[in-house]
């Protein structure tokens, strides 16, 4: 039996304690680029890692490795943010990021983290509001990095970045101190993949590219099986593609679990038209 790209993705993300971030993220490009050679793309990254490893002295410290990785990644390889075309879906497809050397914070971070781990740095992703970050624990504490340029961010800079996202929170909830530590925890691979997919969903929904929305939703439903809203959004994609039976199944499942949700009345109004579509001869 041939393993589909969705089957392969499901096999990678099944167990929480063993999700390979880079490999799983790389598979996201298979929907938009079905001709992608998966092994070739993995080899391209491994070749970069080997090139970097060969330059490292055997006794290199963590800080030395980090400096060399930054120099290699941002200066020599010229990875950078695609500021001129930030909402291009290619910015979220890892094989395209490696090829073009352009991406957005989270996709650049996935490539950077893989290189870091291949040279012995336990770099972690940080799902910071509005701008994905990375961090490395060293003897003196934690170094927090911006994946767009490799710069190290101070506590003051991080608090300044966080402040706009807390503006809607009651002041008494946090007192005088921002809850920075809560926003700097290491992100689980499942969380990182979900953020990547939701970035793509937002892009495709904005342009009403419903087949691409459906491709993304199929993966989100696999990745987050307990998130019923993802099944709802898959149902909406099915409905917009004229796939009435599949749409009904997802939307009815959502309404059964969330009968009093804010969007429930609007979704119920869709059901008669979907049922009528099923009765029409093909």
PDB file of N, CA and C in Angstrom, residues 155 159 166 171 173-180:
ATOM      1  N   UNK A 155      16.206  41.478  28.129  1.00  0.00           N
ATOM      2  CA  UNK A 155      14.923  41.398  28.832  1.00  0.00           C
ATOM      3  C   UNK A 155      14.061  42.625  28.516  1.00  0.00           C
ATOM      4  N   UNK A 159      10.371  42.546  26.823  1.00  0.00           N
ATOM      5  CA  UNK A 159       9.204  43.122  27.494  1.00  0.00           C
ATOM      6  C   UNK A 159       8.539  44.180  26.621  1.00  0.00           C
ATOM      7  N   UNK A 166      -0.305  42.499  25.652  1.00  0.00           N
ATOM      8  CA  UNK A 166      -0.918  42.442  26.978  1.00  0.00           C
ATOM      9  C   UNK A 166      -1.791  43.656  27.256  1.00  0.00           C
ATOM     10  N   UNK A 171      -4.859  45.339  34.366  1.00  0.00           N
ATOM     11  CA  UNK A 171      -3.577  45.652  34.994  1.00  0.00           C
ATOM     12  C   UNK A 171      -3.362  44.852  36.265  1.00  0.00           C
ATOM     13  N   UNK A 173      -4.090  41.970  36.944  1.00  0.00           N
ATOM     14  CA  UNK A 173      -3.806  40.544  36.736  1.00  0.00           C
ATOM     15  C   UNK A 173      -2.319  40.250  36.861  1.00  0.00           C
ATOM     16  N   UNK A 174      -1.475  41.188  36.422  1.00  0.00           N
ATOM     17  CA  UNK A 174      -0.041  40.949  36.446  1.00  0.00           C
ATOM     18  C   UNK A 174       0.704  41.909  37.369  1.00  0.00           C
ATOM     19  N   UNK A 175       0.040  42.925  37.868  1.00  0.00           N
ATOM     20  CA  UNK A 175       0.737  43.899  38.690  1.00  0.00           C
ATOM     21  C   UNK A 175       1.698  44.720  37.850  1.00  0.00           C
ATOM     22  N   UNK A 176       2.842  45.054  38.429  1.00  0.00           N
ATOM     23  CA  UNK A 176       3.817  45.894  37.741  1.00  0.00           C
ATOM     24  C   UNK A 176       4.724  45.104  36.812  1.00  0.00           C
ATOM     25  N   UNK A 177       4.748  43.773  36.949  1.00  0.00           N
ATOM     26  CA  UNK A 177       5.674  42.973  36.165  1.00  0.00           C
ATOM     27  C   UNK A 177       4.962  42.237  35.037  1.00  0.00           C
ATOM     28  N   UNK A 178       5.588  42.250  33.854  1.00  0.00           N
ATOM     29  CA  UNK A 178       5.066  41.477  32.737  1.00  0.00           C
ATOM     30  C   UNK A 178       5.418  40.001  32.942  1.00  0.00           C
ATOM     31  N   UNK A 179       4.521  39.105  32.612  1.00  0.00           N
ATOM     32  CA  UNK A 179       4.777  37.668  32.827  1.00  0.00           C
ATOM     33  C   UNK A 179       5.682  37.119  31.723  1.00  0.00           C
ATOM     34  N   UNK A 180       6.891  37.638  31.624  1.00  0.00           N
ATOM     35  CA  UNK A 180       7.767  37.319  30.500  1.00  0.00           C
ATOM     36  C   UNK A 180       8.109  35.838  30.435  1.00  0.00           C
TER      37      UNK A 180
END
